[in-house]
Coordinates of C-alpha atoms and ligand atoms in Angstrom, one line a residue:
X1 CA 73.5 93.0 71.3
X2 CA 77.2 92.5 71.1
X3 CA 79.4 95.4 72.1
X4 CA 80.8 97.1 69.0
X5 CA 84.4 97.0 70.4
X6 CA 84.2 93.2 70.7
X7 CA 83.3 93.0 67.0
X8 CA 85.8 95.6 66.0
X9 CA 88.7 93.9 67.7
X10 CA 87.7 90.4 66.5
X11 CA 87.5 91.7 62.9
X12 CA 90.8 93.5 63.3
X13 CA 92.5 90.4 64.5
X14 CA 91.1 88.5 61.5
X15 CA 92.1 91.2 59.0
X16 CA 95.7 91.4 60.2
X17 CA 96.0 87.6 60.5
X18 CA 94.6 86.9 57.0
X19 CA 97.8 85.4 55.5
X20 CA 99.1 83.4 58.5
X21 CA 95.6 82.1 59.3
X22 CA 95.1 81.0 55.7
X23 CA 98.4 79.1 55.9
X24 CA 97.4 77.6 59.2
X25 CA 94.0 76.5 57.8
X26 CA 95.6 75.1 54.6
X27 CA 98.2 73.1 56.6
X28 CA 95.4 71.7 58.9
X29 CA 93.2 70.9 55.9
X30 CA 96.1 69.1 54.2
X31 CA 96.6 67.0 57.3
X32 CA 92.9 66.2 57.5
X33 CA 92.8 65.2 53.9
X34 CA 95.5 62.5 54.5
X35 CA 92.7 60.6 56.3
X36 CA 93.3 58.5 59.4
X37 CA 96.9 58.7 60.5
X38 CA 97.0 54.9 61.1
X39 CA 95.9 54.2 57.6
X40 CA 98.9 55.9 56.1
X41 CA 101.4 53.9 58.2
X42 CA 103.2 50.8 57.0
X43 CA 102.7 47.5 58.7
X44 CA 106.1 47.9 60.4
X45 CA 105.1 51.4 61.6
X46 CA 101.9 50.0 63.0
X47 CA 103.5 47.0 64.7
X48 CA 105.9 49.4 66.5
X49 CA 102.9 51.5 67.7
X50 CA 101.1 48.6 69.3
X51 CA 104.0 46.4 70.3
X52 CA 103.4 47.0 74.0
X53 CA 99.6 46.9 73.9
X54 CA 97.7 43.9 75.2
X55 CA 96.0 41.6 72.7
X56 CA 92.6 43.2 72.9
X57 CA 93.9 46.8 72.8
X58 CA 96.2 45.9 69.8
X59 CA 93.2 44.5 67.9
X60 CA 91.2 47.6 68.6
X61 CA 93.9 50.0 67.6
X62 CA 94.4 48.1 64.4
X63 CA 90.7 48.2 63.7
X64 CA 90.5 51.6 62.1
X65 CA 86.7 52.0 62.8
X66 CA 87.5 52.5 66.5
X67 CA 88.9 55.7 67.9
X68 CA 92.4 55.8 69.4
X69 CA 92.9 58.9 71.6
X70 CA 96.3 60.5 72.3
X71 CA 96.8 61.4 76.0
X72 CA 99.5 64.1 76.3
X73 CA 100.2 64.2 80.0
X74 CA 102.2 66.5 82.3
X75 CA 102.0 64.1 85.2
X76 CA 104.8 64.1 87.7
X77 CA 104.5 63.2 91.4
X78 CA 106.1 66.3 92.9
X79 CA 103.9 69.1 91.5
X80 CA 100.6 69.3 93.4
X81 CA 98.5 70.3 90.3
X82 CA 99.9 67.5 88.1
X83 CA 100.3 64.8 90.7
X84 CA 96.5 64.2 90.4
X85 CA 96.9 63.1 86.8
X86 CA 98.5 59.8 88.0
X87 CA 95.4 57.6 87.5
X88 CA 93.7 59.6 84.8
X89 CA 95.1 57.5 81.9
X90 CA 93.7 54.3 83.4
X91 CA 90.4 56.0 84.1
X92 CA 90.2 57.4 80.6
X93 CA 91.2 54.0 79.0
X94 CA 88.6 52.1 81.0
X95 CA 85.8 54.6 80.1
X96 CA 86.7 54.3 76.4
X97 CA 87.0 50.5 76.6
X98 CA 83.3 50.4 77.4
X99 CA 82.6 51.4 73.7
X100 CA 85.6 49.6 72.2
X101 CA 87.8 52.7 71.9
X102 CA 91.3 53.1 73.1
X103 CA 93.8 55.7 74.3
X104 CA 97.5 55.7 74.5
X105 CA 99.8 57.9 76.6
X106 CA 101.3 59.5 73.5
X107 CA 103.9 61.4 75.5
X108 CA 104.6 63.2 78.7
X109 CA 105.7 66.8 78.7
X110 CA 108.0 68.4 81.2
X111 CA 106.3 70.3 83.9
X112 CA 108.1 72.8 86.2
X113 CA 106.7 74.9 89.0
X114 CA 107.3 78.6 89.4
X115 CA 106.5 78.3 93.1
X116 CA 109.5 75.9 93.5
X117 CA 111.8 78.0 91.3
X118 CA 110.8 81.5 92.5
X119 CA 114.0 83.5 93.0
X120 CA 116.1 80.4 92.0
X121 CA 118.3 79.8 88.9
X122 CA 115.7 77.3 87.6
X123 CA 113.3 80.2 87.0
X124 CA 115.5 81.4 84.2
X125 CA 114.4 78.4 82.1
X126 CA 110.7 78.6 83.1
X127 CA 109.3 80.6 80.3
X128 CA 111.3 78.7 77.7
X129 CA 109.6 75.5 79.0
X130 CA 106.4 76.6 77.4
X131 CA 107.8 76.4 73.9
X132 CA 109.6 73.2 74.7
X133 CA 106.3 71.7 75.9
X134 CA 104.7 72.8 72.6
X135 CA 107.5 70.9 70.8
X136 CA 107.1 67.9 73.1
X137 CA 103.4 67.8 72.4
X138 CA 104.0 67.8 68.7
X139 CA 106.5 65.0 69.2
X140 CA 103.9 63.1 71.2
X141 CA 101.4 63.4 68.4
X142 CA 104.0 62.8 65.6
X143 CA 103.5 59.0 65.8
X144 CA 100.3 59.9 63.9
X145 CA 98.2 57.0 65.2
X146 CA 95.6 59.1 66.9
X147 CA 92.1 60.3 66.2
X148 CA 91.8 63.0 68.9
X149 CA 93.9 64.6 71.6
X150 CA 93.4 64.8 75.4
X151 CA 95.6 67.4 77.1
X152 CA 96.3 66.7 80.7
X153 CA 98.0 69.9 81.8
X154 CA 97.2 72.8 84.2
X155 CA 100.0 75.0 85.4
X156 CA 101.6 78.1 84.1
X157 CA 103.7 77.2 81.0
X158 CA 102.3 73.6 80.6
X159 CA 98.8 74.2 79.4
X160 CA 99.7 77.1 77.1
X161 CA 102.6 75.0 75.6
X162 CA 100.3 71.9 75.2
X163 CA 97.7 74.0 73.3
X164 CA 100.4 75.5 71.1
X165 CA 101.7 72.0 70.3
X166 CA 98.2 70.6 69.7
X167 CA 97.5 73.4 67.3
X168 CA 100.0 71.9 64.9
X169 CA 97.6 68.9 64.9
X170 CA 94.5 71.0 64.7
X171 CA 92.8 68.6 62.4
X172 CA 92.2 66.4 65.5
X173 CA 89.4 67.0 68.0
X174 CA 91.2 68.3 71.1
X175 CA 90.2 69.0 74.7
X176 CA 91.8 69.9 78.0
X177 CA 90.9 67.6 80.9
X178 CA 91.4 69.6 84.1
X179 CA 92.1 68.1 87.6
X180 CA 90.9 70.8 90.0
X181 CA 92.2 73.0 92.8
X182 CA 93.6 72.0 96.2
X183 CA 91.3 72.6 99.2
X184 CA 91.6 76.0 100.9
X185 CA 94.5 76.2 103.4
X186 CA 95.3 79.3 105.4
X187 CA 94.2 82.6 103.9
X188 CA 96.3 84.3 101.3
X189 CA 96.2 87.5 103.4
X190 CA 97.8 85.6 106.3
X191 CA 100.4 84.2 103.9
X192 CA 101.4 87.6 102.8
X193 CA 101.4 89.0 106.3
X194 CA 103.8 86.3 107.6
X195 CA 106.1 86.8 104.6
X196 CA 106.3 90.5 105.2
X197 CA 107.0 89.9 108.9
X198 CA 109.8 87.5 107.9
X199 CA 111.6 89.9 105.5
X200 CA 111.3 92.6 108.2
X201 CA 113.0 90.2 110.7
X202 CA 109.9 90.0 112.9
X203 CA 109.4 86.2 112.6
X204 CA 112.0 83.4 112.0
X205 CA 112.4 80.8 109.3
X206 CA 110.5 78.1 111.2
X207 CA 107.4 80.2 111.4
X208 CA 107.7 81.0 107.7
X209 CA 108.1 77.4 106.7
X210 CA 105.2 76.3 108.8
X211 CA 103.0 78.9 107.3
X212 CA 104.1 78.0 103.7
X213 CA 103.3 74.3 104.3
X214 CA 99.8 75.3 105.6
X215 CA 99.2 77.3 102.4
X216 CA 100.5 74.5 100.1
X217 CA 99.4 71.3 101.5
X218 CA 97.9 68.7 99.1
X219 CA 97.2 67.8 95.5
X220 CA 95.5 70.3 93.2
X221 CA 96.3 73.8 91.8
X222 CA 97.4 76.5 94.3
X223 CA 94.2 78.2 95.4
X224 CA 95.2 81.8 94.5
X225 CA 94.3 83.2 91.1
X226 CA 97.7 82.9 89.6
X227 CA 98.8 81.8 86.2
X228 CA 97.6 78.1 86.6
X229 CA 94.1 79.0 87.5
X230 CA 94.0 81.7 84.9
X231 CA 94.9 79.1 82.3
X232 CA 91.9 77.0 83.4
X233 CA 89.4 79.9 83.4
X234 CA 90.6 81.3 80.1
X235 CA 90.6 77.9 78.3
X236 CA 87.1 77.1 79.6
X237 CA 86.0 80.5 78.3
X238 CA 87.5 79.6 75.0
X239 CA 85.4 76.4 74.8
X240 CA 88.4 74.1 75.1
X241 CA 87.1 72.0 78.0
X242 CA 83.7 70.9 79.3
X243 CA 81.6 73.8 80.6
X244 CA 81.9 74.3 84.4
X245 CA 84.8 71.8 84.6
X246 CA 87.8 74.0 85.4
X247 CA 87.5 74.2 89.2
X248 CA 85.5 71.2 90.3
X249 CA 87.2 69.7 93.4
X250 CA 89.6 66.8 92.8
X251 CA 88.7 63.3 93.9
X252 CA 84.9 63.8 93.7
X253 CA 82.3 61.8 91.8
X254 CA 81.6 64.9 89.6
X255 CA 85.3 65.3 88.7
X256 CA 85.5 61.6 87.6
X257 CA 82.3 61.8 85.7
X258 CA 83.6 64.9 83.8
X259 CA 86.8 63.1 82.8
X260 CA 85.0 60.1 81.5
X261 CA 82.4 62.2 79.7
X262 CA 85.0 64.3 78.0
X263 CA 86.9 61.2 76.8
X264 CA 83.8 59.5 75.4
X265 CA 82.5 62.7 73.8
X266 CA 85.8 63.2 72.0
X267 CA 85.9 59.6 70.8
X268 CA 82.5 60.3 69.2
X269 CA 83.7 63.3 67.1
X270 CA 86.5 61.9 65.1
X271 CA 87.0 62.6 61.4
X272 CA 85.0 59.7 60.3
X273 CA 81.9 60.7 62.3
X274 CA 79.1 63.2 61.4
X275 CA 80.0 65.1 64.5
X276 CA 83.6 65.8 63.4
X277 CA 84.9 68.8 65.3
X278 CA 88.6 69.5 64.8
X279 CA 90.5 72.0 67.0
X280 CA 90.8 74.3 64.0
X281 CA 87.0 74.9 64.1
X282 CA 87.1 75.8 67.8
X283 CA 90.3 77.8 67.9
X284 CA 89.0 81.0 66.2
X285 CA 89.5 84.7 66.5
X286 CA 86.0 84.8 68.2
X287 CA 87.0 82.3 70.9
X288 CA 90.4 83.9 71.3
X289 CA 88.7 87.3 72.1
X290 CA 86.3 85.5 74.5
X291 CA 89.3 84.2 76.3
X292 CA 90.9 87.6 76.6
X293 CA 87.6 89.1 77.8
X294 CA 87.4 86.4 80.5
X295 CA 91.0 87.1 81.4
X296 CA 90.3 90.8 81.9
X297 CA 87.0 90.4 83.7
X298 CA 88.6 88.0 86.2
X299 CA 91.7 90.1 86.8
X300 CA 93.8 87.2 85.6
X301 CA 97.6 86.7 85.4
X302 CA 99.8 89.1 83.6
X303 CA 101.6 86.1 82.2
X304 CA 98.7 85.8 79.8
X305 CA 99.6 89.0 78.1
X306 CA 102.6 86.9 76.8
X307 CA 101.0 83.5 76.5
X308 CA 97.9 84.6 74.7
X309 CA 100.0 86.2 72.0
X310 CA 102.1 83.0 71.5
X311 CA 99.0 80.7 71.6
X312 CA 97.3 82.9 69.1
X313 CA 100.3 82.8 66.8
X314 CA 100.4 79.0 67.0
X315 CA 96.8 79.1 65.7
X316 CA 97.5 81.5 62.8
X317 CA 96.2 84.6 64.7
X318 CA 98.0 87.8 65.5
X319 CA 96.9 89.3 68.9
X320 CA 98.6 92.5 70.2
X321 CA 98.9 94.3 73.6
X322 CA 96.8 97.1 72.1
X323 CA 94.0 94.6 71.5
X324 CA 94.2 93.5 75.1
X325 CA 94.4 97.1 76.4
X326 CA 91.4 98.3 74.3
X327 CA 89.4 95.3 75.5
X328 CA 90.4 96.2 79.0
X329 CA 88.8 99.6 78.6
X330 CA 85.3 98.1 78.0
X331 CA 85.4 95.0 80.1
X332 CA 84.5 95.5 83.8
X333 CA 86.2 93.6 86.6
X334 CA 83.5 91.1 87.6
X335 CA 85.5 88.7 89.9
X336 CA 87.6 89.3 92.9
X337 CA 89.9 86.4 93.6
X338 CA 93.3 86.7 95.4
X339 CA 95.5 88.8 94.7
X340 CA 92.6 91.0 93.6
X341 CA 90.6 90.3 96.8
X342 CA 90.7 87.9 99.8
X343 CA 88.7 85.0 98.3
X344 CA 90.4 82.0 96.6
X345 CA 89.5 79.9 93.6
X346 CA 87.3 77.6 95.7
X347 CA 85.2 80.5 96.7
X348 CA 85.0 81.6 93.1
X349 CA 83.7 78.1 92.1
X350 CA 81.2 78.1 94.9
X351 CA 79.9 81.5 93.8
X352 CA 79.1 80.1 90.3
X353 CA 82.5 79.6 88.8
X354 CA 83.3 80.2 85.1
X355 CA 79.7 79.7 83.8
X356 CA 78.4 82.5 86.2
X357 CA 81.2 84.8 84.9
X358 CA 80.4 83.9 81.3
X359 CA 76.7 84.6 81.9
X360 CA 77.4 88.0 83.4
X361 CA 79.7 88.8 80.4
X362 CA 77.2 87.6 77.9
X363 CA 74.4 89.7 79.4
X364 CA 76.6 92.7 78.8
X365 CA 77.2 91.8 75.2
X366 CA 80.9 91.2 75.9
X367 CA 81.3 87.7 74.3
X368 CA 81.2 86.4 70.8
X369 CA 78.3 84.0 70.9
X370 CA 78.6 82.8 67.3
X371 CA 81.2 80.2 68.3
X372 CA 81.5 76.4 68.5
X373 CA 83.1 74.9 71.5
X374 CA 84.9 71.5 71.6
X375 CA 81.9 69.8 73.0
X376 CA 79.0 71.9 71.7
X377 CA 77.8 75.5 71.3
X378 CA 78.2 78.8 73.1
X379 CA 74.9 78.3 75.1
X380 CA 76.5 75.3 76.8
X381 CA 79.1 77.6 78.4
X382 CA 76.3 79.1 80.5
X383 CA 75.6 75.8 82.2
X384 CA 77.0 74.0 85.2
X385 CA 77.6 70.3 85.7
X386 CA 76.1 68.3 88.5
X387 CA 75.4 64.7 89.4
X388 CA 71.7 64.0 89.6
X389 CA 70.3 60.5 90.2
X390 CA 73.9 59.2 89.5
X391 CA 73.9 60.9 86.1
X392 CA 76.0 63.7 84.9
X393 CA 73.8 66.6 83.8
X394 CA 74.3 70.3 83.0
X395 CA 71.9 72.9 84.4
X396 CA 71.6 76.6 83.5
X397 CA 73.8 78.6 85.8
X398 CA 72.1 81.1 88.1
X399 CA 73.4 84.5 89.3
X400 CA 76.4 84.9 91.4
X401 CA 75.7 83.4 94.8
X402 CA 78.5 85.4 96.5
X403 CA 78.5 89.1 95.4
X404 CA 81.9 89.6 97.2
X405 CA 83.5 87.2 94.7
X406 CA 81.5 87.4 91.5
X407 CA 79.8 90.7 91.1
X408 CA 76.0 90.7 91.6
X409 CA 73.8 91.1 88.5
X410 CA 74.5 94.4 86.8
X411 CA 77.3 95.3 89.3
X412 CA 81.0 95.4 88.8
X413 CA 84.1 95.7 91.1
X414 CA 85.6 98.1 88.6
X415 CA 84.4 99.6 85.4
X416 CA 87.5 98.5 83.5
X417 CA 89.4 95.3 83.3
X418 CA 92.5 94.3 85.2
X419 CA 95.3 94.8 82.7
X420 CA 96.6 97.9 80.9
X421 CA 99.4 98.7 78.5
X422 CA 101.7 101.6 79.4
X423 CA 103.6 103.5 76.8
X424 CA 106.3 106.2 76.8
X425 CA 110.0 106.5 76.2
X426 CA 110.8 103.1 77.5
X427 CA 108.6 101.5 74.8
X428 CA 105.7 99.6 76.1
X429 CA 104.9 97.7 79.3
X430 CA 102.1 95.8 81.0
X431 CA 100.5 96.7 84.3
X432 CA 97.8 94.9 86.2
X433 CA 95.8 97.4 88.2
X434 CA 93.0 95.2 89.6
X435 CA 94.7 94.9 93.0
X436 CA 96.5 98.2 93.1
X437 CA 94.7 100.8 95.3
X438 CA 93.7 104.0 93.5
X439 CA 96.2 106.1 95.6
X440 CA 99.1 104.0 94.2
X441 CA 98.1 104.2 90.6
X442 CA 100.2 107.3 90.0
X443 CA 103.8 107.6 91.1
X444 CA 106.6 110.0 90.2
X445 CA 109.8 109.3 92.0
X446 CA 113.5 108.8 91.5
X447 CA 114.8 105.5 90.1
X448 CA 116.9 103.0 92.0
X449 CA 118.5 100.8 89.4
X450 CA 119.3 97.1 89.7
X451 CA 120.3 94.4 87.3
X452 CA 119.3 91.5 89.5
X453 CA 116.5 90.9 92.0
X454 CA 118.9 89.6 94.7
X455 CA 120.6 93.0 94.7
X456 CA 117.3 94.6 95.6
X457 CA 117.0 92.2 98.6
X458 CA 120.5 93.1 99.7
X459 CA 119.8 96.9 99.4
X460 CA 116.6 96.4 101.4
X461 CA 118.5 94.5 104.1
X462 CA 121.1 97.3 104.1
X463 CA 118.3 99.8 104.8
X464 CA 118.7 101.7 101.5
X465 CA 115.0 102.3 100.8
X466 CA 114.1 105.3 103.0
X467 CA 111.9 107.4 100.6
X468 CA 109.7 107.3 97.6
X469 CA 111.3 105.3 94.7
X470 CA 110.8 103.4 91.5
X471 CA 112.8 100.2 91.6
X472 CA 114.1 99.4 88.1
X473 CA 115.2 95.9 87.5
X474 CA 116.6 95.7 83.9
X475 CA 118.4 93.0 81.9
X476 CA 115.8 90.5 83.0
X477 CA 114.1 90.1 79.6
X478 CA 113.7 86.9 77.6
X479 CA 117.0 87.3 75.6
X480 CA 119.0 88.3 78.7
X481 CA 118.1 85.5 81.2
X482 CA 114.8 83.9 80.1
X483 CA 112.6 86.6 81.7
X484 CA 112.2 85.3 85.3
X485 CA 109.3 86.1 87.5
X486 CA 110.5 88.6 90.2
X487 CA 107.7 87.8 92.6
X488 CA 110.0 87.4 95.6
X489 CA 110.4 91.1 95.6
X490 CA 106.8 91.6 96.6
X491 CA 107.1 91.3 100.4
X492 CA 110.0 93.8 100.2
X493 CA 108.0 96.3 98.1
X494 CA 105.0 95.7 100.3
X495 CA 107.0 96.7 103.4
X496 CA 108.4 99.9 101.7
X497 CA 104.8 100.8 100.8
X498 CA 103.6 100.0 104.4
X499 CA 106.3 102.3 105.7
X500 CA 104.5 105.1 104.0
X501 CA 106.6 105.5 100.8
X502 CA 105.4 105.5 97.3
X503 CA 107.0 102.6 95.5
X504 CA 106.7 101.0 92.1
X505 CA 108.6 98.3 90.1
X506 CA 109.7 98.8 86.5
X507 CA 111.3 95.8 84.8
X508 CA 111.7 93.9 81.6
X509 CA 111.2 90.7 83.6
X510 CA 107.9 89.1 84.7
X511 CA 105.9 88.8 87.8
X512 CA 103.9 85.9 89.2
X513 CA 100.2 85.7 88.5
X514 CA 99.9 86.0 92.3
X515 CA 101.5 89.5 92.4
X516 CA 99.3 92.5 92.3
X517 CA 99.2 95.1 95.1
X518 CA 102.3 97.1 94.1
X519 CA 102.1 99.2 90.9
X520 CA 104.5 97.2 88.6
X521 CA 105.3 98.1 85.0
X522 CA 106.5 94.7 83.7
X523 CA 107.4 93.1 80.4
X524 CA 109.0 96.4 79.4
X525 CA 109.8 96.0 75.6
X526 CA 112.2 96.3 74.0
X527 CA 114.2 94.7 76.7
X528 CA 117.5 96.2 77.9
X529 CA 119.7 93.5 76.2
X530 CA 118.2 94.3 72.9
X531 CA 118.9 98.0 73.2
X532 CA 115.8 99.0 75.2
X533 CA 116.0 102.3 77.0
X534 CA 115.2 100.6 80.3
X535 CA 118.8 99.6 80.3
X536 CA 120.0 103.2 80.2
X537 CA 118.1 104.5 83.3
X538 CA 120.4 105.7 86.1
X539 CA 119.9 106.1 89.8
X540 CA 118.0 109.3 90.5
X541 CA 116.3 109.7 87.1
X542 CA 112.7 110.7 87.6
X543 CA 110.2 108.0 86.5
X544 CA 106.6 108.7 86.0
X545 CA 104.0 105.9 86.0
X546 CA 100.4 106.9 85.5
X547 CA 97.8 104.1 85.2
X548 CA 95.0 106.4 84.3
X549 CA 96.7 107.8 81.2
X550 CA 98.7 104.7 80.4
X551 CA 102.0 106.6 80.6
X552 CA 105.4 105.2 81.6
X553 CA 108.0 107.9 81.1
X554 CA 111.5 108.8 82.4
X555 CA 112.5 112.4 82.4
X556 CA 115.6 111.8 80.3
X557 CA 116.7 112.3 76.7
X558 CA 117.9 108.8 76.0
X559 CA 119.5 109.9 72.7
X560 CA 122.3 111.4 74.9
X561 CA 122.9 108.1 76.7
X562 CA 124.8 104.9 75.7
X563 CA 123.5 101.4 76.3
X564 CA 125.1 99.6 79.2
X565 CA 127.2 96.7 78.0
X566 CA 126.5 93.8 80.3
X567 CA 127.6 90.2 79.8
X568 CA 124.3 88.5 80.8
X569 CA 125.5 85.2 79.6
X570 CA 128.0 85.1 82.5
X571 CA 125.0 84.4 84.8
X572 CA 123.7 81.7 82.6
X573 CA 126.4 79.0 82.7
X574 CA 125.2 77.0 85.7
X575 CA 122.2 74.8 86.7
X576 CA 121.4 73.8 83.1
X577 CA 121.0 77.4 81.8
X578 CA 124.0 77.1 79.5
X579 CA 122.1 74.7 77.2
X580 CA 119.3 77.2 76.8
X581 CA 121.5 79.7 75.0
X582 CA 120.0 78.9 71.6
X583 CA 116.6 80.0 73.0
X584 CA 117.9 83.2 74.5
X585 CA 119.4 84.0 71.1
X586 CA 116.3 83.3 69.1
X587 CA 113.5 84.4 71.4
X588 CA 111.1 87.2 70.3
X589 CA 110.1 90.1 72.5
X590 CA 107.6 89.9 75.3
X591 CA 105.2 92.0 73.2
X592 CA 105.3 89.3 70.6
X593 CA 104.7 86.4 73.0
X594 CA 108.4 85.8 74.0
X595 CA 108.5 82.7 71.8
X596 CA 111.5 81.1 70.0
X597 CA 109.1 79.2 67.7
X598 CA 107.8 81.9 65.5
Ligands
LIG601 O1 100.9 82.1 89.2 C1 102.1 82.3 88.9 O2 102.4 83.0 87.9 C2 103.1 81.7 89.8 O3 104.3 81.9 89.5 C3 102.7 80.9 90.9 C4 103.8 80.7 91.9 O4 103.6 79.5 92.5 C5 103.9 81.8 92.8 O5 105.2 82.4 92.7 C6 103.7 81.5 94.2 O6 102.7 82.4 94.8 P1 102.8 82.9 96.3 O7 102.8 81.7 97.2 O8 101.7 83.8 96.5 O9 104.1 83.6 96.4

């Protein structure tokens, strides 16, 4: 039996999305009706599209009975998660060639890393890269010579952006091809400990760098449960990749077999086949809700409270923070992966991975099971891939094999999900409580107000945090400076907490998916630059944050205060940020997906 709240929220999303979904479906149907893209091109158009292909490939692409797949890749050779994609196009092309089909690298999208840009100017452009990637994906597909789309993308803004772009070509069958996580390095707890020692002056930079290089050491996604791995888990739960494929280790026989299988399966479901399965049939309100449920049950990244709204909008659906919050009230926390616990994503995979989590959720009636996936039906999502007798097979997934990482049958780590919405006289904000200890889930303390994360660091070094406080970092919203992640503050706030003080963060900026132990009301909307009251808080104002009641309140009558006039553009003229002004001016609020596209 499906939980009534799942049905209620799914139906609610459909009802409020009626008009834009109808427009989305009409647009997609129109594109489908035009037939094979290649057939509508002139001879000159076609000649350009195959000019660089070898003779055999050229003939196959010009033979419209064969499938030609678009590869939209985020490969670059400096980002660990994306570096693995180097040989994927060749592997995909040679698998397809065995059946006379082809693939072309339709385009490469930019891919930036929040680990590299944390605390740096580049971070101010990070969130905007998602929408730019959506546009780049649409550019890649715009040559219109393709029958299906393979998305090679993993990390934080890249995979959401690719999906948003692919949704503008939702008449094509579309799938993600994941590449897998890096092997486990030193533990995340050790990583955090050394960082806290460094900011407290107890170890030097050499020790810090050595530790960081042991944590980040080879190809693959980072092993904590940050935004990249949340993308993978959520998109598998939404049926957008092969079941059980998200976290299979790189460079294994199984990983290669999955990539080849996905390519061949997609080539067999193009518009001219009886198995035609366009993205529009898979990207539904039902699958969207399944993705949000999986996000909550796994304690996933807070960035997804922004990305899921923007992705939904790209597919003609309106998802709200209230939907997420109400789902959070009925979805238990069933996985404990760092920062929610000590285990990493490899331990999660060994415990049964996404299929085991889906099985546990399904048994509780928390998933819509009347859905199609890219490659099959809902039941397939409860199976795991394996190589048996040199063949790729899927077997029914068992119970969790490690109850410390995926809760044992009928058990839960927490009765409610990881993410809540806070409301009060600052508007609304998001908080992730899955890693916040119970005793830190309520705080009432004086504000210490900053406009920039580096000023918090300076105040900490000057010994200014000597008691309970709520650190407010305003003017860090999407319109102000692109809404950077403020994850570098975590070791500092961790040390203030360790010193025995109550501490919380309140900001209109973001945090990394890897943040979690400090109570943090983030994505405060409306943001300060657009008149949000967060910009009017003064040092000493009493801020109350109560996770149990969902309250974020400042004991102030804001009607008596004037907004602070701050020239945020002055900080945006260097390191390329000046050419992103058009995005800052046009971006929507975080509670609408922080997009400049819609
Ligand atoms: O997941 C996200 O949203 C991220 O931004 C990932 C970044 O790589 C982290 O900032 C690095 O995580 P730590 O090494 O734990 O500091």
